[in-house]
Amino acid sequence: MIMEILHLLAHIPLFRGLDELELDKISQLLIRRHFAEKTGLFWQGELLTTVYFIVSGKVKIYRNDESGREQVVTVLQEGDMFPHVGFFSTGLYPAHAVMIEEGEMLTLSTERFRQLIESTPTLCLKLLAVIEQKYMELQARLAEMVMHDTRGRLVLMLIRLSRLHGEPAEGAQGTRTRLNIPITNQELANMIGTSRETVNRTLNQLKRDGVVETALDLHLILDVEKLEQLL
């Protein structure tokens, strides 16, 4: 089992570059778990007890505002860890986490993760880099909310999703990118802070312009180059 976990650690950027002794120590603490699609991993406001590392599958992170409306924070995939807060205090999960496709995780209690960070300087530096990256992404999204109208925010979100979850679209005209995650118009609306009706209208216009199309499996296919030209 430990050898299997050592192999799986290669999927997690946070653990790359650690020496054999460090990896061996970590592998003895991690628990390998499988989760079905639509499984809730934790809920906003629950006591934060576990850190997750994605080996396979995708996870939607979202919050609910005061009116109960869902606000999608991000979609995480292979190699990502979450949450990114609460390691050094007794905190609460800041959002909900739900599997949007079947997947496998390595999990670790927050107490043991904190001990690892304190005893492994290389891991501590890597974690700081991850947190810094997430902070920069948040700042970029806040700037987009201020500087762009709804159409611009949707275009930027589609470009971001293509970079995180895109793959070459087979059979599509030209060089196009297919999103490998299922995403609804309501979820897109939740990501950019607008209504589903507004996203419907904007996407329909982008489809008429030949920038976006919907595949038979309902995944979006994007002409990223043309999307970038719209900004």
Tab-separated table of C-alpha atoms in Angstrom:
chain	number	residue	atom	x	y	z
A	1	MET	CA	0.000	0.000	0.000
A	2	ILE	CA	2.806	2.442	0.870
A	3	MET	CA	4.506	1.742	-2.477
A	4	GLU	CA	1.222	2.491	-4.262
A	5	ILE	CA	0.903	5.804	-2.417
A	6	LEU	CA	4.525	6.675	-3.238
A	7	HIS	CA	3.650	6.172	-6.914
A	8	LEU	CA	0.526	8.327	-6.590
A	9	LEU	CA	2.525	11.169	-5.018
A	10	ALA	CA	4.011	11.783	-8.463
A	11	HIS	CA	0.605	13.194	-9.463
A	12	ILE	CA	0.782	15.907	-6.772
A	13	PRO	CA	3.022	18.917	-7.607
A	14	LEU	CA	3.259	19.854	-3.916
A	15	PHE	CA	5.274	16.691	-3.227
A	16	ARG	CA	7.569	16.788	-6.252
A	17	GLY	CA	11.202	17.524	-5.511
A	18	LEU	CA	11.118	16.062	-2.008
A	19	ASP	CA	13.803	13.510	-1.162
A	20	GLU	CA	13.106	9.811	-0.603
A	21	LEU	CA	13.069	10.049	3.182
A	22	GLU	CA	10.546	12.907	3.098
A	23	LEU	CA	8.331	11.083	0.589
A	24	ASP	CA	8.479	7.894	2.633
A	25	LYS	CA	7.422	9.782	5.760
A	26	ILE	CA	4.516	11.422	3.930
A	27	SER	CA	3.352	8.190	2.274
A	28	GLN	CA	2.935	6.536	5.679
A	29	LEU	CA	0.520	9.273	6.769
A	30	LEU	CA	-1.671	9.598	3.679
A	31	ILE	CA	-4.893	7.639	3.203
A	32	ARG	CA	-5.995	6.602	-0.291
A	33	ARG	CA	-9.729	7.035	-0.887
A	34	HIS	CA	-12.140	6.647	-3.797
A	35	PHE	CA	-15.184	8.888	-4.263
A	36	ALA	CA	-18.176	8.498	-6.571
A	37	GLU	CA	-19.558	11.283	-8.733
A	38	LYS	CA	-21.694	13.824	-6.796
A	39	THR	CA	-20.181	12.822	-3.436
A	40	GLY	CA	-20.001	15.727	-0.991
A	41	LEU	CA	-16.539	15.890	0.566
A	42	PHE	CA	-17.290	18.647	3.067
A	43	TRP	CA	-19.699	21.516	3.585
A	44	GLN	CA	-19.202	25.198	4.249
A	45	GLY	CA	-19.060	25.884	7.989
A	46	GLU	CA	-18.098	22.343	9.054
A	47	LEU	CA	-15.047	21.834	11.242
A	48	LEU	CA	-11.950	21.673	9.039
A	49	THR	CA	-10.373	18.284	9.697
A	50	THR	CA	-8.946	16.954	6.431
A	51	VAL	CA	-6.718	18.090	3.557
A	52	TYR	CA	-7.351	16.525	0.138
A	53	PHE	CA	-4.949	15.860	-2.751
A	54	ILE	CA	-6.549	14.953	-6.083
A	55	VAL	CA	-5.081	11.934	-7.866
A	56	SER	CA	-7.896	11.720	-10.425
A	57	GLY	CA	-11.322	13.236	-10.985
A	58	LYS	CA	-12.608	16.780	-10.595
A	59	VAL	CA	-14.058	18.696	-7.646
A	60	LYS	CA	-16.340	21.723	-7.636
A	61	ILE	CA	-15.717	24.250	-4.860
A	62	TYR	CA	-18.650	26.574	-4.207
A	63	ARG	CA	-20.271	28.763	-1.591
A	64	ASN	CA	-23.807	29.918	-0.848
A	65	ASP	CA	-24.541	33.595	-0.346
A	66	GLU	CA	-27.036	34.947	2.193
A	67	SER	CA	-29.939	34.334	-0.193
A	68	GLY	CA	-28.840	30.733	-0.746
A	69	ARG	CA	-27.604	31.309	-4.288
A	70	GLU	CA	-24.674	29.127	-5.317
A	71	GLN	CA	-21.392	30.864	-6.152
A	72	VAL	CA	-18.861	28.605	-7.871
A	73	VAL	CA	-15.366	29.409	-6.622
A	74	THR	CA	-13.371	27.036	-8.818
A	75	VAL	CA	-13.164	23.570	-10.330
A	76	LEU	CA	-10.148	21.540	-9.179
A	77	GLN	CA	-8.488	18.632	-10.959
A	78	GLU	CA	-5.634	16.120	-10.795
A	79	GLY	CA	-2.660	17.460	-8.846
A	80	ASP	CA	-4.592	20.096	-6.906
A	81	MET	CA	-4.830	20.231	-3.121
A	82	PHE	CA	-7.605	21.801	-1.066
A	83	PRO	CA	-8.564	23.626	1.046
A	84	HIS	CA	-5.806	26.227	1.164
A	85	VAL	CA	-6.553	27.644	4.613
A	86	GLY	CA	-7.002	26.436	8.179
A	87	PHE	CA	-3.784	24.489	8.715
A	88	PHE	CA	-2.535	26.531	11.664
A	89	SER	CA	-5.746	27.070	13.593
A	90	THR	CA	-8.958	25.282	14.418
A	91	GLY	CA	-11.036	26.586	11.555
A	92	LEU	CA	-14.069	25.829	9.434
A	93	TYR	CA	-14.296	24.801	5.811
A	94	PRO	CA	-14.768	28.058	3.850
A	95	ALA	CA	-16.851	26.451	1.080
A	96	HIS	CA	-18.565	23.271	-0.107
A	97	ALA	CA	-16.675	20.606	-2.091
A	98	VAL	CA	-18.469	18.098	-4.343
A	99	MET	CA	-17.145	15.533	-6.809
A	100	ILE	CA	-18.297	16.360	-10.336
A	101	GLU	CA	-16.855	13.098	-11.626
A	102	GLU	CA	-15.636	9.882	-10.053
A	103	GLY	CA	-12.129	10.168	-8.661
A	104	GLU	CA	-9.418	9.207	-6.222
A	105	MET	CA	-7.869	11.243	-3.408
A	106	LEU	CA	-5.027	11.100	-0.953
A	107	THR	CA	-6.192	12.548	2.360
A	108	LEU	CA	-4.447	13.711	5.499
A	109	SER	CA	-5.679	15.165	8.765
A	110	THR	CA	-5.001	18.885	9.177
A	111	GLU	CA	-3.088	18.176	12.399
A	112	ARG	CA	-0.677	15.802	10.658
A	113	PHE	CA	-0.384	18.121	7.657
A	114	ARG	CA	0.569	20.962	9.982
A	115	GLN	CA	3.215	18.761	11.600
A	116	LEU	CA	4.585	17.869	8.157
A	117	ILE	CA	4.821	21.522	7.167
A	118	GLU	CA	6.609	22.410	10.391
A	119	SER	CA	9.138	19.577	9.994
A	120	THR	CA	9.710	19.766	6.216
A	121	PRO	CA	11.036	23.175	5.050
A	122	THR	CA	10.847	22.223	1.357
A	123	LEU	CA	7.175	21.342	1.714
A	124	CYS	CA	6.525	24.599	3.573
A	125	LEU	CA	8.019	26.638	0.710
A	126	LYS	CA	6.000	24.715	-1.870
A	127	LEU	CA	2.814	25.315	0.107
A	128	LEU	CA	3.543	29.047	0.257
A	129	ALA	CA	3.934	29.035	-3.532
A	130	VAL	CA	0.549	27.315	-3.933
A	131	ILE	CA	-1.164	29.819	-1.622
A	132	GLU	CA	0.487	32.723	-3.457
A	133	GLN	CA	-0.765	31.390	-6.791
A	134	LYS	CA	-4.322	31.078	-5.466
A	135	TYR	CA	-4.107	34.623	-4.091
A	136	MET	CA	-2.978	35.944	-7.487
A	137	GLU	CA	-5.843	34.107	-9.204
A	138	LEU	CA	-8.309	35.663	-6.767
A	139	GLN	CA	-6.907	39.142	-7.396
A	140	ALA	CA	-7.198	38.607	-11.151
A	141	ARG	CA	-10.836	37.546	-10.835
A	142	LEU	CA	-11.664	40.539	-8.649
A	143	ALA	CA	-10.071	42.839	-11.235
A	144	GLU	CA	-12.150	41.204	-13.966
A	145	MET	CA	-15.341	41.836	-12.006
A	146	VAL	CA	-14.517	45.544	-11.812
A	147	MET	CA	-13.006	46.156	-15.247
A	148	HIS	CA	-15.250	44.096	-17.545
A	149	ASP	CA	-18.948	43.913	-18.344
A	150	THR	CA	-20.832	40.612	-18.213
A	151	ARG	CA	-19.823	39.603	-21.732
A	152	GLY	CA	-16.168	40.305	-20.988
A	153	ARG	CA	-16.308	38.344	-17.722
A	154	LEU	CA	-17.861	35.364	-19.485
A	155	VAL	CA	-15.239	35.451	-22.247
A	156	LEU	CA	-12.445	35.609	-19.658
A	157	MET	CA	-13.963	32.723	-17.696
A	158	LEU	CA	-14.214	30.580	-20.833
A	159	ILE	CA	-10.569	31.308	-21.625
A	160	ARG	CA	-9.548	30.404	-18.067
A	161	LEU	CA	-11.552	27.173	-18.174
A	162	SER	CA	-9.948	26.270	-21.507
A	163	ARG	CA	-6.500	26.590	-19.938
A	164	LEU	CA	-7.391	24.570	-16.861
A	165	HIS	CA	-9.733	21.969	-18.340
A	166	GLY	CA	-9.225	22.108	-22.104
A	167	GLU	CA	-8.211	19.436	-24.585
A	168	PRO	CA	-8.009	19.386	-28.411
A	169	ALA	CA	-11.501	19.019	-29.870
A	170	GLU	CA	-11.696	16.000	-32.156
A	171	GLY	CA	-13.637	16.555	-35.367
A	172	ALA	CA	-14.157	20.276	-34.731
A	173	GLN	CA	-13.417	22.781	-37.458
A	174	GLY	CA	-10.007	24.409	-37.125
A	175	THR	CA	-7.978	24.343	-33.928
A	176	ARG	CA	-10.526	24.336	-31.137
A	177	THR	CA	-10.548	23.378	-27.483
A	178	ARG	CA	-13.085	21.134	-25.770
A	179	LEU	CA	-13.795	21.595	-22.078
A	180	ASN	CA	-13.379	18.195	-20.440
A	181	ILE	CA	-15.719	19.068	-17.579
A	182	PRO	CA	-19.519	19.267	-17.738
A	183	ILE	CA	-20.605	22.797	-16.966
A	184	THR	CA	-24.081	24.299	-17.061
A	185	ASN	CA	-25.099	27.831	-17.936
A	186	GLN	CA	-26.181	28.271	-14.323
A	187	GLU	CA	-22.715	27.291	-13.099
A	188	LEU	CA	-21.118	29.741	-15.532
A	189	ALA	CA	-23.468	32.419	-14.220
A	190	ASN	CA	-22.489	31.568	-10.646
A	191	MET	CA	-18.809	31.865	-11.556
A	192	ILE	CA	-19.090	35.392	-12.934
A	193	GLY	CA	-21.822	36.774	-10.694
A	194	THR	CA	-24.735	37.137	-13.093
A	195	SER	CA	-28.009	35.422	-14.013
A	196	ARG	CA	-28.461	32.271	-16.068
A	197	GLU	CA	-30.610	34.203	-18.537
A	198	THR	CA	-27.776	36.651	-19.193
A	199	VAL	CA	-25.334	33.794	-19.780
A	200	ASN	CA	-27.861	32.120	-22.109
A	201	ARG	CA	-28.125	35.248	-24.262
A	202	THR	CA	-24.377	35.875	-24.307
A	203	LEU	CA	-23.492	32.271	-25.153
A	204	ASN	CA	-26.082	32.196	-27.935
A	205	GLN	CA	-24.488	35.301	-29.455
A	206	LEU	CA	-21.018	33.755	-29.165
A	207	LYS	CA	-22.349	30.642	-30.905
A	208	ARG	CA	-23.793	32.743	-33.723
A	209	ASP	CA	-20.389	34.407	-34.032
A	210	GLY	CA	-18.758	30.985	-34.418
A	211	VAL	CA	-16.688	31.313	-31.255
A	212	VAL	CA	-18.461	28.702	-29.122
A	213	GLU	CA	-20.289	25.496	-29.967
A	214	THR	CA	-21.830	22.674	-27.972
A	215	ALA	CA	-20.696	19.088	-28.566
A	216	LEU	CA	-23.076	16.132	-28.692
A	217	ASP	CA	-22.136	15.315	-25.087
A	218	LEU	CA	-23.074	18.920	-24.143
A	219	HIS	CA	-19.472	19.919	-23.379
A	220	LEU	CA	-18.466	23.320	-24.736
A	221	ILE	CA	-16.047	23.644	-27.663
A	222	LEU	CA	-14.206	26.964	-27.816
A	223	ASP	CA	-12.199	28.895	-30.373
A	224	VAL	CA	-9.818	30.333	-27.789
A	225	GLU	CA	-7.945	32.522	-30.274
A	226	LYS	CA	-11.165	34.254	-31.325
A	227	LEU	CA	-12.263	34.578	-27.697
A	228	GLU	CA	-9.016	36.380	-26.875
A	229	GLN	CA	-9.622	38.758	-29.779
A	230	LEU	CA	-12.942	39.795	-28.220
A	231	LEU	CA	-11.259	41.332	-25.169
